[in-house]
mmCIF file with all atom_site columns, C-alpha atoms in Angstrom:
data_model
loop_
_atom_site.group_PDB
_atom_site.id
_atom_site.type_symbol
_atom_site.label_atom_id
_atom_site.label_alt_id
_atom_site.label_comp_id
_atom_site.label_asym_id
_atom_site.label_entity_id
_atom_site.label_seq_id
_atom_site.pdbx_PDB_ins_code
_atom_site.Cartn_x
_atom_site.Cartn_y
_atom_site.Cartn_z
_atom_site.occupancy
_atom_site.B_iso_or_equiv
_atom_site.pdbx_formal_charge
_atom_site.auth_seq_id
_atom_site.auth_comp_id
_atom_site.auth_asym_id
_atom_site.auth_atom_id
_atom_site.pdbx_PDB_model_num
ATOM 1   C CA . ASP K 1 1   ? -1.541  7.245   -13.486 1.00 60.00 ? 1   ASP K CA 1
ATOM 2   C CA . ALA K 1 2   ? -3.654  4.302   -13.065 1.00 65.00 ? 2   ALA K CA 1
ATOM 3   C CA . GLY K 1 3   ? -7.536  5.492   -13.462 1.00 91.00 ? 3   GLY K CA 1
ATOM 4   C CA . ILE K 1 4   ? -8.775  5.144   -9.932  1.00 96.00 ? 4   ILE K CA 1
ATOM 5   C CA . THR K 1 5   ? -10.694 7.624   -8.178  1.00 97.00 ? 5   THR K CA 1
ATOM 6   C CA . GLN K 1 6   ? -12.192 7.417   -4.901  1.00 98.00 ? 6   GLN K CA 1
ATOM 7   C CA . SER K 1 7   ? -14.840 9.278   -3.358  1.00 97.00 ? 7   SER K CA 1
ATOM 8   C CA . PRO K 1 8   ? -15.530 11.213  -1.145  1.00 98.00 ? 8   PRO K CA 1
ATOM 9   C CA . ARG K 1 9   ? -11.904 12.429  -0.466  1.00 97.00 ? 9   ARG K CA 1
ATOM 10  C CA . HIS K 1 10  ? -12.486 13.686  3.327   1.00 98.00 ? 10  HIS K CA 1
ATOM 11  C CA . LYS K 1 11  ? -15.523 12.727  5.605   1.00 97.00 ? 11  LYS K CA 1
ATOM 12  C CA . VAL K 1 12  ? -16.150 13.520  9.171   1.00 98.00 ? 12  VAL K CA 1
ATOM 13  C CA . THR K 1 13  ? -19.138 11.547  10.624  1.00 97.00 ? 13  THR K CA 1
ATOM 14  C CA . GLU K 1 14  ? -20.194 10.703  14.020  1.00 97.00 ? 14  GLU K CA 1
ATOM 15  C CA . THR K 1 15  ? -20.009 7.281   15.743  1.00 97.00 ? 15  THR K CA 1
ATOM 16  C CA . GLY K 1 16  ? -22.970 4.870   14.951  1.00 97.00 ? 16  GLY K CA 1
ATOM 17  C CA . THR K 1 17  ? -23.637 6.370   11.338  1.00 97.00 ? 17  THR K CA 1
ATOM 18  C CA . PRO K 1 18  ? -23.276 4.270   8.328   1.00 96.00 ? 18  PRO K CA 1
ATOM 19  C CA . VAL K 1 19  ? -20.602 5.322   5.871   1.00 97.00 ? 19  VAL K CA 1
ATOM 20  C CA . THR K 1 20  ? -19.900 4.123   2.288   1.00 98.00 ? 20  THR K CA 1
ATOM 21  C CA . LEU K 1 21  ? -16.892 5.018   0.366   1.00 98.00 ? 21  LEU K CA 1
ATOM 22  C CA . ARG K 1 22  ? -16.623 4.426   -3.386  1.00 98.00 ? 22  ARG K CA 1
ATOM 23  C CA . CYS K 1 23  ? -13.625 3.335   -5.527  1.00 98.00 ? 23  CYS K CA 1
ATOM 24  C CA . HIS K 1 24  ? -14.113 3.690   -9.347  1.00 98.00 ? 24  HIS K CA 1
ATOM 25  C CA . GLN K 1 25  ? -11.704 2.265   -12.148 1.00 96.00 ? 25  GLN K CA 1
ATOM 26  C CA . THR K 1 26  ? -11.340 2.756   -15.713 1.00 95.00 ? 26  THR K CA 1
ATOM 27  C CA . GLU K 1 27  ? -8.746  0.100   -16.353 1.00 89.00 ? 27  GLU K CA 1
ATOM 28  C CA . ASN K 1 28  ? -10.911 -2.929  -16.381 1.00 90.00 ? 28  ASN K CA 1
ATOM 29  C CA . HIS K 1 29  ? -8.884  -4.588  -13.838 1.00 90.00 ? 29  HIS K CA 1
ATOM 30  C CA . ARG K 1 30  ? -10.557 -7.872  -12.378 1.00 91.00 ? 30  ARG K CA 1
ATOM 31  C CA . TYR K 1 31  ? -9.408  -7.359  -8.750  1.00 93.00 ? 31  TYR K CA 1
ATOM 32  C CA . MET K 1 32  ? -9.988  -4.460  -6.500  1.00 95.00 ? 32  MET K CA 1
ATOM 33  C CA . TYR K 1 33  ? -8.908  -3.888  -2.933  1.00 96.00 ? 33  TYR K CA 1
ATOM 34  C CA . TRP K 1 34  ? -9.560  -1.878  -0.133  1.00 98.00 ? 34  TRP K CA 1
ATOM 35  C CA . TYR K 1 35  ? -6.973  -0.982  2.706   1.00 98.00 ? 35  TYR K CA 1
ATOM 36  C CA . ARG K 1 36  ? -6.568  0.950   5.861   1.00 98.00 ? 36  ARG K CA 1
ATOM 37  C CA . GLN K 1 37  ? -3.444  2.969   6.897   1.00 97.00 ? 37  GLN K CA 1
ATOM 38  C CA . ASP K 1 38  ? -2.892  4.149   10.423  1.00 96.00 ? 38  ASP K CA 1
ATOM 39  C CA . PRO K 1 39  ? 0.147   5.666   11.658  1.00 91.00 ? 39  PRO K CA 1
ATOM 40  C CA . GLY K 1 40  ? 3.023   3.011   12.942  1.00 87.00 ? 40  GLY K CA 1
ATOM 41  C CA . HIS K 1 41  ? 1.130   0.347   10.580  1.00 90.00 ? 41  HIS K CA 1
ATOM 42  C CA . GLY K 1 42  ? 1.437   -0.713  7.107   1.00 89.00 ? 42  GLY K CA 1
ATOM 43  C CA . LEU K 1 43  ? -1.509  -0.832  5.103   1.00 95.00 ? 43  LEU K CA 1
ATOM 44  C CA . ARG K 1 44  ? -3.954  -3.618  5.927   1.00 96.00 ? 44  ARG K CA 1
ATOM 45  C CA . LEU K 1 45  ? -6.148  -5.347  3.818   1.00 96.00 ? 45  LEU K CA 1
ATOM 46  C CA . ILE K 1 46  ? -9.808  -4.841  4.372   1.00 97.00 ? 46  ILE K CA 1
ATOM 47  C CA . HIS K 1 47  ? -11.623 -6.761  1.772   1.00 97.00 ? 47  HIS K CA 1
ATOM 48  C CA . TYR K 1 48  ? -11.136 -7.547  -1.704  1.00 96.00 ? 48  TYR K CA 1
ATOM 49  C CA . SER K 1 49  ? -12.890 -8.294  -5.166  1.00 96.00 ? 49  SER K CA 1
ATOM 50  C CA . TYR K 1 50  ? -12.013 -10.724 -7.933  1.00 93.00 ? 50  TYR K CA 1
ATOM 51  C CA . GLY K 1 51  ? -14.858 -10.153 -9.735  1.00 92.00 ? 51  GLY K CA 1
ATOM 52  C CA . VAL K 1 52  ? -18.551 -8.923  -10.060 1.00 94.00 ? 52  VAL K CA 1
ATOM 53  C CA . LYS K 1 53  ? -20.333 -10.011 -6.954  1.00 93.00 ? 53  LYS K CA 1
ATOM 54  C CA . ASP K 1 54  ? -17.053 -11.978 -6.032  1.00 95.00 ? 54  ASP K CA 1
ATOM 55  C CA . THR K 1 55  ? -15.370 -10.590 -2.793  1.00 96.00 ? 55  THR K CA 1
ATOM 56  C CA . ASP K 1 56  ? -13.655 -11.919 0.259   1.00 96.00 ? 56  ASP K CA 1
ATOM 57  C CA . LYS K 1 57  ? -12.324 -10.820 3.499   1.00 96.00 ? 57  LYS K CA 1
ATOM 58  C CA . GLY K 1 58  ? -8.648  -9.357  4.286   1.00 95.00 ? 58  GLY K CA 1
ATOM 59  C CA . GLU K 1 59  ? -6.976  -9.469  7.620   1.00 93.00 ? 59  GLU K CA 1
ATOM 60  C CA . VAL K 1 60  ? -8.849  -6.490  8.941   1.00 96.00 ? 60  VAL K CA 1
ATOM 61  C CA . SER K 1 61  ? -12.470 -7.022  7.842   1.00 96.00 ? 61  SER K CA 1
ATOM 62  C CA . ASP K 1 62  ? -14.516 -7.018  11.366  1.00 96.00 ? 62  ASP K CA 1
ATOM 63  C CA . GLY K 1 63  ? -17.198 -4.038  10.948  1.00 96.00 ? 63  GLY K CA 1
ATOM 64  C CA . TYR K 1 64  ? -16.855 -3.659  7.214   1.00 98.00 ? 64  TYR K CA 1
ATOM 65  C CA . SER K 1 65  ? -18.576 -4.866  4.224   1.00 97.00 ? 65  SER K CA 1
ATOM 66  C CA . VAL K 1 66  ? -18.074 -4.639  0.300   1.00 98.00 ? 66  VAL K CA 1
ATOM 67  C CA . SER K 1 67  ? -19.928 -4.682  -2.497  1.00 97.00 ? 67  SER K CA 1
ATOM 68  C CA . ARG K 1 68  ? -19.028 -4.863  -6.455  1.00 97.00 ? 68  ARG K CA 1
ATOM 69  C CA . SER K 1 69  ? -22.070 -4.704  -8.686  1.00 96.00 ? 69  SER K CA 1
ATOM 70  C CA . LYS K 1 70  ? -19.974 -3.473  -11.510 1.00 96.00 ? 70  LYS K CA 1
ATOM 71  C CA . THR K 1 71  ? -16.458 -4.044  -12.806 1.00 95.00 ? 71  THR K CA 1
ATOM 72  C CA . GLU K 1 72  ? -15.505 -0.542  -12.470 1.00 96.00 ? 72  GLU K CA 1
ATOM 73  C CA . ASP K 1 73  ? -16.949 0.147   -8.677  1.00 97.00 ? 73  ASP K CA 1
ATOM 74  C CA . PHE K 1 74  ? -15.922 -1.261  -5.425  1.00 98.00 ? 74  PHE K CA 1
ATOM 75  C CA . LEU K 1 75  ? -17.896 0.022   -2.390  1.00 98.00 ? 75  LEU K CA 1
ATOM 76  C CA . LEU K 1 76  ? -16.696 -0.125  1.173   1.00 98.00 ? 76  LEU K CA 1
ATOM 77  C CA . THR K 1 77  ? -19.380 0.123   4.017   1.00 98.00 ? 77  THR K CA 1
ATOM 78  C CA . LEU K 1 78  ? -18.978 0.939   7.626   1.00 97.00 ? 78  LEU K CA 1
ATOM 79  C CA . GLU K 1 79  ? -22.213 0.055   8.843   1.00 93.00 ? 79  GLU K CA 1
ATOM 80  C CA . SER K 1 80  ? -22.054 1.728   11.959  1.00 96.00 ? 80  SER K CA 1
ATOM 81  C CA . ALA K 1 81  ? -18.897 3.747   12.412  1.00 97.00 ? 81  ALA K CA 1
ATOM 82  C CA . THR K 1 82  ? -16.597 3.307   15.308  1.00 97.00 ? 82  THR K CA 1
ATOM 83  C CA . SER K 1 83  ? -13.672 5.959   16.603  1.00 97.00 ? 83  SER K CA 1
ATOM 84  C CA . SER K 1 84  ? -11.245 2.888   15.601  1.00 97.00 ? 84  SER K CA 1
ATOM 85  C CA . GLN K 1 85  ? -12.209 3.007   12.050  1.00 98.00 ? 85  GLN K CA 1
ATOM 86  C CA . THR K 1 86  ? -10.424 6.619   11.970  1.00 98.00 ? 86  THR K CA 1
ATOM 87  C CA . SER K 1 87  ? -8.039  6.271   9.103   1.00 98.00 ? 87  SER K CA 1
ATOM 88  C CA . VAL K 1 88  ? -7.188  6.858   5.589   1.00 98.00 ? 88  VAL K CA 1
ATOM 89  C CA . TYR K 1 89  ? -8.614  4.243   3.200   1.00 98.00 ? 89  TYR K CA 1
ATOM 90  C CA . PHE K 1 90  ? -7.057  3.253   -0.168  1.00 98.00 ? 90  PHE K CA 1
ATOM 91  C CA . CYS K 1 91  ? -8.669  1.508   -2.832  1.00 97.00 ? 91  CYS K CA 1
ATOM 92  C CA . ALA K 1 92  ? -6.126  -0.259  -5.398  1.00 96.00 ? 92  ALA K CA 1
ATOM 93  C CA . ILE K 1 93  ? -6.572  -2.212  -8.340  1.00 93.00 ? 93  ILE K CA 1
ATOM 94  C CA . GLY K 1 94  ? -3.661  -4.928  -9.575  1.00 85.00 ? 94  GLY K CA 1
ATOM 95  C CA . ARG K 1 95  ? -3.203  -8.160  -11.654 1.00 72.00 ? 95  ARG K CA 1
ATOM 96  C CA . VAL K 1 96  ? -2.527  -11.383 -10.046 1.00 69.00 ? 96  VAL K CA 1
ATOM 97  C CA . GLY K 1 97  ? -0.221  -14.188 -11.179 1.00 62.00 ? 97  GLY K CA 1
ATOM 98  C CA . GLY K 1 98  ? 2.179   -13.800 -13.791 1.00 56.00 ? 98  GLY K CA 1
ATOM 99  C CA . ALA K 1 99  ? 4.749   -10.820 -13.448 1.00 54.00 ? 99  ALA K CA 1
ATOM 100 C CA . GLY K 1 100 ? 2.006   -8.589  -12.129 1.00 59.00 ? 100 GLY K CA 1
ATOM 101 C CA . ASN K 1 101 ? 1.777   -8.405  -8.460  1.00 72.00 ? 101 ASN K CA 1
ATOM 102 C CA . GLU K 1 102 ? 1.723   -4.610  -8.627  1.00 81.00 ? 102 GLU K CA 1
ATOM 103 C CA . GLN K 1 103 ? -1.008  -2.828  -6.578  1.00 89.00 ? 103 GLN K CA 1
ATOM 104 C CA . PHE K 1 104 ? -1.710  0.872   -8.165  1.00 91.00 ? 104 PHE K CA 1
ATOM 105 C CA . PHE K 1 105 ? -3.646  2.845   -5.670  1.00 95.00 ? 105 PHE K CA 1
ATOM 106 C CA . GLY K 1 106 ? -6.078  5.532   -5.527  1.00 97.00 ? 106 GLY K CA 1
ATOM 107 C CA . PRO K 1 107 ? -5.822  9.039   -3.921  1.00 97.00 ? 107 PRO K CA 1
ATOM 108 C CA . GLY K 1 108 ? -7.473  7.823   -0.372  1.00 97.00 ? 108 GLY K CA 1
ATOM 109 C CA . THR K 1 109 ? -10.182 8.907   1.389   1.00 98.00 ? 109 THR K CA 1
ATOM 110 C CA . ARG K 1 110 ? -9.382  10.605  4.947   1.00 97.00 ? 110 ARG K CA 1
ATOM 111 C CA . LEU K 1 111 ? -12.426 9.387   7.321   1.00 98.00 ? 111 LEU K CA 1
ATOM 112 C CA . THR K 1 112 ? -12.694 10.869  10.865  1.00 98.00 ? 112 THR K CA 1
ATOM 113 C CA . VAL K 1 113 ? -15.134 9.187   13.306  1.00 98.00 ? 113 VAL K CA 1
ATOM 114 C CA . LEU K 1 114 ? -16.106 11.292  16.307  1.00 96.00 ? 114 LEU K CA 1
ATOM 115 C CA . ARG O 2 1   ? 6.460   -9.397  15.866  1.00 71.00 ? 1   ARG O CA 1
ATOM 116 C CA . LYS O 2 2   ? 5.480   -7.648  12.557  1.00 81.00 ? 2   LYS O CA 1
ATOM 117 C CA . GLU O 2 3   ? 5.028   -9.245  9.451   1.00 92.00 ? 3   GLU O CA 1
ATOM 118 C CA . VAL O 2 4   ? 7.564   -6.716  7.576   1.00 95.00 ? 4   VAL O CA 1
ATOM 119 C CA . GLU O 2 5   ? 9.406   -4.518  9.686   1.00 95.00 ? 5   GLU O CA 1
ATOM 120 C CA . GLN O 2 6   ? 11.016  -1.136  8.879   1.00 95.00 ? 6   GLN O CA 1
ATOM 121 C CA . ASP O 2 7   ? 13.010  1.617   10.714  1.00 92.00 ? 7   ASP O CA 1
ATOM 122 C CA . PRO O 2 8   ? 10.723  4.350   10.840  1.00 92.00 ? 8   PRO O CA 1
ATOM 123 C CA . GLY O 2 9   ? 13.595  6.778   10.662  1.00 91.00 ? 9   GLY O CA 1
ATOM 124 C CA . PRO O 2 10  ? 13.229  9.766   9.828   1.00 94.00 ? 10  PRO O CA 1
ATOM 125 C CA . PHE O 2 11  ? 16.559  9.294   7.873   1.00 95.00 ? 11  PHE O CA 1
ATOM 126 C CA . ASN O 2 12  ? 17.827  13.081  7.128   1.00 97.00 ? 12  ASN O CA 1
ATOM 127 C CA . VAL O 2 13  ? 20.556  13.221  4.888   1.00 97.00 ? 13  VAL O CA 1
ATOM 128 C CA . PRO O 2 14  ? 22.199  15.736  2.671   1.00 97.00 ? 14  PRO O CA 1
ATOM 129 C CA . GLU O 2 15  ? 21.613  16.334  -1.125  1.00 98.00 ? 15  GLU O CA 1
ATOM 130 C CA . GLY O 2 16  ? 24.167  13.903  -3.053  1.00 98.00 ? 16  GLY O CA 1
ATOM 131 C CA . ALA O 2 17  ? 24.213  11.312  -0.062  1.00 98.00 ? 17  ALA O CA 1
ATOM 132 C CA . THR O 2 18  ? 23.764  7.684   -0.322  1.00 98.00 ? 18  THR O CA 1
ATOM 133 C CA . VAL O 2 19  ? 21.395  6.228   1.948   1.00 97.00 ? 19  VAL O CA 1
ATOM 134 C CA . ALA O 2 20  ? 20.170  2.655   2.450   1.00 96.00 ? 20  ALA O CA 1
ATOM 135 C CA . PHE O 2 21  ? 16.960  1.180   3.993   1.00 93.00 ? 21  PHE O CA 1
ATOM 136 C CA . ASN O 2 22  ? 16.742  -2.480  4.964   1.00 95.00 ? 22  ASN O CA 1
ATOM 137 C CA . CYS O 2 23  ? 13.324  -4.282  5.616   1.00 96.00 ? 23  CYS O CA 1
ATOM 138 C CA . THR O 2 24  ? 12.728  -7.487  7.304   1.00 97.00 ? 24  THR O CA 1
ATOM 139 C CA . TYR O 2 25  ? 10.228  -10.347 6.537   1.00 96.00 ? 25  TYR O CA 1
ATOM 140 C CA . SER O 2 26  ? 8.657   -13.181 8.659   1.00 95.00 ? 26  SER O CA 1
ATOM 141 C CA . ASN O 2 27  ? 7.334   -15.332 5.826   1.00 93.00 ? 27  ASN O CA 1
ATOM 142 C CA . SER O 2 28  ? 10.091  -17.422 4.410   1.00 93.00 ? 28  SER O CA 1
ATOM 143 C CA . ALA O 2 29  ? 7.757   -18.575 1.979   1.00 92.00 ? 29  ALA O CA 1
ATOM 144 C CA . SER O 2 30  ? 7.093   -15.061 0.056   1.00 92.00 ? 30  SER O CA 1
ATOM 145 C CA . GLN O 2 31  ? 8.035   -15.125 -3.466  1.00 90.00 ? 31  GLN O CA 1
ATOM 146 C CA . SER O 2 32  ? 7.462   -11.302 -4.427  1.00 91.00 ? 32  SER O CA 1
ATOM 147 C CA . PHE O 2 33  ? 9.305   -8.176  -3.245  1.00 93.00 ? 33  PHE O CA 1
ATOM 148 C CA . PHE O 2 34  ? 8.835   -4.540  -3.849  1.00 94.00 ? 34  PHE O CA 1
ATOM 149 C CA . TRP O 2 35  ? 9.535   -1.126  -2.435  1.00 96.00 ? 35  TRP O CA 1
ATOM 150 C CA . TYR O 2 36  ? 6.777   1.744   -3.202  1.00 96.00 ? 36  TYR O CA 1
ATOM 151 C CA . ARG O 2 37  ? 7.240   5.403   -2.444  1.00 97.00 ? 37  ARG O CA 1
ATOM 152 C CA . GLN O 2 38  ? 4.841   7.615   -0.618  1.00 97.00 ? 38  GLN O CA 1
ATOM 153 C CA . ASP O 2 39  ? 4.704   11.051  -0.489  1.00 97.00 ? 39  ASP O CA 1
ATOM 154 C CA . CYS O 2 40  ? 3.072   13.172  2.232   1.00 94.00 ? 40  CYS O CA 1
ATOM 155 C CA . ARG O 2 41  ? -0.901  12.625  2.121   1.00 92.00 ? 41  ARG O CA 1
ATOM 156 C CA . LYS O 2 42  ? -0.667  10.653  -1.371  1.00 96.00 ? 42  LYS O CA 1
ATOM 157 C CA . GLU O 2 43  ? -0.923  7.158   -2.278  1.00 96.00 ? 43  GLU O CA 1
ATOM 158 C CA . PRO O 2 44  ? 1.917   4.592   -2.275  1.00 96.00 ? 44  PRO O CA 1
ATOM 159 C CA . LYS O 2 45  ? 3.454   4.603   -5.669  1.00 95.00 ? 45  LYS O CA 1
ATOM 160 C CA . LEU O 2 46  ? 5.425   1.505   -7.259  1.00 93.00 ? 46  LEU O CA 1
ATOM 161 C CA . LEU O 2 47  ? 9.107   2.367   -6.927  1.00 95.00 ? 47  LEU O CA 1
ATOM 162 C CA . MET O 2 48  ? 10.643  -1.020  -8.023  1.00 93.00 ? 48  MET O CA 1
ATOM 163 C CA . SER O 2 49  ? 10.001  -4.876  -7.846  1.00 91.00 ? 49  SER O CA 1
ATOM 164 C CA . VAL O 2 50  ? 13.030  -6.759  -6.262  1.00 92.00 ? 50  VAL O CA 1
ATOM 165 C CA . TYR O 2 51  ? 14.241  -9.676  -7.951  1.00 86.00 ? 51  TYR O CA 1
ATOM 166 C CA . SER O 2 52  ? 16.433  -12.418 -6.575  1.00 87.00 ? 52  SER O CA 1
ATOM 167 C CA . SER O 2 53  ? 19.527  -11.151 -8.638  1.00 88.00 ? 53  SER O CA 1
ATOM 168 C CA . GLY O 2 54  ? 19.158  -7.529  -7.457  1.00 88.00 ? 54  GLY O CA 1
ATOM 169 C CA . ASN O 2 55  ? 17.879  -4.863  -9.608  1.00 91.00 ? 55  ASN O CA 1
ATOM 170 C CA . GLU O 2 56  ? 19.012  -1.196  -10.524 1.00 94.00 ? 56  GLU O CA 1
ATOM 171 C CA . ASP O 2 57  ? 16.847  1.507   -11.887 1.00 94.00 ? 57  ASP O CA 1
ATOM 172 C CA . GLY O 2 58  ? 19.034  4.505   -12.130 1.00 96.00 ? 58  GLY O CA 1
ATOM 173 C CA . ARG O 2 59  ? 20.101  5.889   -8.824  1.00 98.00 ? 59  ARG O CA 1
ATOM 174 C CA . PHE O 2 60  ? 17.979  3.216   -7.260  1.00 97.00 ? 60  PHE O CA 1
ATOM 175 C CA . THR O 2 61  ? 19.023  -0.297  -6.154  1.00 97.00 ? 61  THR O CA 1
ATOM 176 C CA . ALA O 2 62  ? 17.113  -3.148  -4.495  1.00 96.00 ? 62  ALA O CA 1
ATOM 177 C CA . GLN O 2 63  ? 18.611  -6.423  -3.250  1.00 96.00 ? 63  GLN O CA 1
ATOM 178 C CA . LEU O 2 64  ? 16.886  -9.558  -1.806  1.00 96.00 ? 64  LEU O CA 1
ATOM 179 C CA . ASN O 2 65  ? 18.682  -11.841 0.722   1.00 95.00 ? 65  ASN O CA 1
ATOM 180 C CA . ARG O 2 66  ? 16.479  -14.691 1.305   1.00 94.00 ? 66  ARG O CA 1
ATOM 181 C CA . ALA O 2 67  ? 18.612  -16.416 3.791   1.00 94.00 ? 67  ALA O CA 1
ATOM 182 C CA . SER O 2 68  ? 18.198  -13.492 6.185   1.00 94.00 ? 68  SER O CA 1
ATOM 183 C CA . GLN O 2 69  ? 15.073  -12.593 5.156   1.00 95.00 ? 69  GLN O CA 1
ATOM 184 C CA . TYR O 2 70  ? 15.672  -9.031  4.267   1.00 94.00 ? 70  TYR O CA 1
ATOM 185 C CA . ILE O 2 71  ? 15.499  -6.472  1.522   1.00 96.00 ? 71  ILE O CA 1
ATOM 186 C CA . SER O 2 72  ? 17.380  -3.313  0.996   1.00 97.00 ? 72  SER O CA 1
ATOM 187 C CA . LEU O 2 73  ? 16.838  -0.193  -1.108  1.00 97.00 ? 73  LEU O CA 1
ATOM 188 C CA . LEU O 2 74  ? 20.074  2.009   -1.831  1.00 97.00 ? 74  LEU O CA 1
ATOM 189 C CA . ILE O 2 75  ? 19.715  5.401   -3.006  1.00 98.00 ? 75  ILE O CA 1
ATOM 190 C CA . ARG O 2 76  ? 22.460  7.122   -4.239  1.00 98.00 ? 76  ARG O CA 1
ATOM 191 C CA . ASP O 2 77  ? 23.191  10.729  -4.896  1.00 98.00 ? 77  ASP O CA 1
ATOM 192 C CA . SER O 2 78  ? 20.123  11.802  -3.152  1.00 98.00 ? 78  SER O CA 1
ATOM 193 C CA . LYS O 2 79  ? 17.696  14.685  -4.542  1.00 98.00 ? 79  LYS O CA 1
ATOM 194 C CA . LEU O 2 80  ? 15.573  16.885  -2.669  1.00 98.00 ? 80  LEU O CA 1
ATOM 195 C CA . SER O 2 81  ? 12.825  15.033  -4.448  1.00 97.00 ? 81  SER O CA 1
ATOM 196 C CA . ASP O 2 82  ? 13.640  11.878  -2.827  1.00 98.00 ? 82  ASP O CA 1
ATOM 197 C CA . SER O 2 83  ? 12.183  13.164  0.354   1.00 98.00 ? 83  SER O CA 1
ATOM 198 C CA . ALA O 2 84  ? 9.485   10.739  0.968   1.00 98.00 ? 84  ALA O CA 1
ATOM 199 C CA . THR O 2 85  ? 8.326   7.595   3.114   1.00 97.00 ? 85  THR O CA 1
ATOM 200 C CA . TYR O 2 86  ? 9.608   4.260   1.512   1.00 98.00 ? 86  TYR O CA 1
ATOM 201 C CA . LEU O 2 87  ? 7.175   1.229   2.062   1.00 97.00 ? 87  LEU O CA 1
ATOM 202 C CA . CYS O 2 88  ? 8.675   -2.313  1.940   1.00 96.00 ? 88  CYS O CA 1
ATOM 203 C CA . VAL O 2 89  ? 6.061   -4.629  0.581   1.00 94.00 ? 89  VAL O CA 1
ATOM 204 C CA . VAL O 2 90  ? 6.202   -8.422  0.794   1.00 94.00 ? 90  VAL O CA 1
ATOM 205 C CA . GLY O 2 91  ? 4.303   -11.212 -0.450  1.00 91.00 ? 91  GLY O CA 1
ATOM 206 C CA . GLU O 2 92  ? 1.564   -12.142 -3.088  1.00 86.00 ? 92  GLU O CA 1
ATOM 207 C CA . VAL O 2 93  ? -1.789  -10.957 -4.023  1.00 83.00 ? 93  VAL O CA 1
ATOM 208 C CA . PRO O 2 94  ? -4.651  -11.128 -3.464  1.00 85.00 ? 94  PRO O CA 1
ATOM 209 C CA . ASN O 2 95  ? -4.545  -11.639 0.262   1.00 85.00 ? 95  ASN O CA 1
ATOM 210 C CA . ASP O 2 96  ? -0.889  -12.352 1.206   1.00 87.00 ? 96  ASP O CA 1
ATOM 211 C CA . MET O 2 97  ? 0.933   -9.147  0.648   1.00 90.00 ? 97  MET O CA 1
ATOM 212 C CA . ARG O 2 98  ? 1.995   -7.230  3.589   1.00 93.00 ? 98  ARG O CA 1
ATOM 213 C CA . PHE O 2 99  ? 3.223   -3.636  3.868   1.00 95.00 ? 99  PHE O CA 1
ATOM 214 C CA . GLY O 2 100 ? 6.084   -2.234  6.197   1.00 96.00 ? 100 GLY O CA 1
ATOM 215 C CA . ALA O 2 101 ? 4.924   0.802   8.036   1.00 95.00 ? 101 ALA O CA 1
ATOM 216 C CA . GLY O 2 102 ? 7.476   2.717   5.862   1.00 96.00 ? 102 GLY O CA 1
ATOM 217 C CA . THR O 2 103 ? 10.947  4.358   6.464   1.00 96.00 ? 103 THR O CA 1
ATOM 218 C CA . ARG O 2 104 ? 10.810  8.095   6.357   1.00 97.00 ? 104 ARG O CA 1
ATOM 219 C CA . LEU O 2 105 ? 13.703  10.290  4.171   1.00 97.00 ? 105 LEU O CA 1
ATOM 220 C CA . THR O 2 106 ? 13.975  13.485  4.264   1.00 97.00 ? 106 THR O CA 1
ATOM 221 C CA . VAL O 2 107 ? 17.017  15.035  1.829   1.00 98.00 ? 107 VAL O CA 1
ATOM 222 C CA . LYS O 2 108 ? 18.039  18.284  2.504   1.00 97.00 ? 108 LYS O CA 1
ATOM 223 C CA . PRO O 2 109 ? 20.131  21.311  0.365   1.00 96.00 ? 109 PRO O CA 1
#
């Protein structure tokens, strides 16, 4: 298995509170991603990073921010959580270009916003 | 219209059956295609890439039809352990990859 961990694995929080999810990799991949998965939807990209301090938005980035201060860590922050952000969040790593478009996913974080 | 569409199922098949899933995609410029497998409450894992010429990996065969913009996955001699949700994935990283919502397969004894 790819060396990706996520923390916490489960979290229940209240509307309006800040939440930070952490993704940690031991594979030294340059690219890291945050997705959310909701019933009836495929995984949707929130933000991604292509290096330390280099990040960009995905298709559902509103209400989320990210930071990457070290190659191995990619943080996702919900500044003020809303019930619509209740979801399962997956971090992923992967190569870009060449033969490698595959992504490897972390175990996920189940977030419930009450 | 969703960019990647799959029949959500569920497909309920007996052990040993052959089952096929299709997935349609809207972006004709896409160059990369994959099938991922996701077990209940787990992360998606790559099952196989889909090449233009089609490819086979044991009991699994994937095909690409660019003209009609769909990919398919065929599972032969289904096993109980094949029960999972199969995700169709189309497009390129870092930000053009699109995931289908998945097709659920249950293989019964």
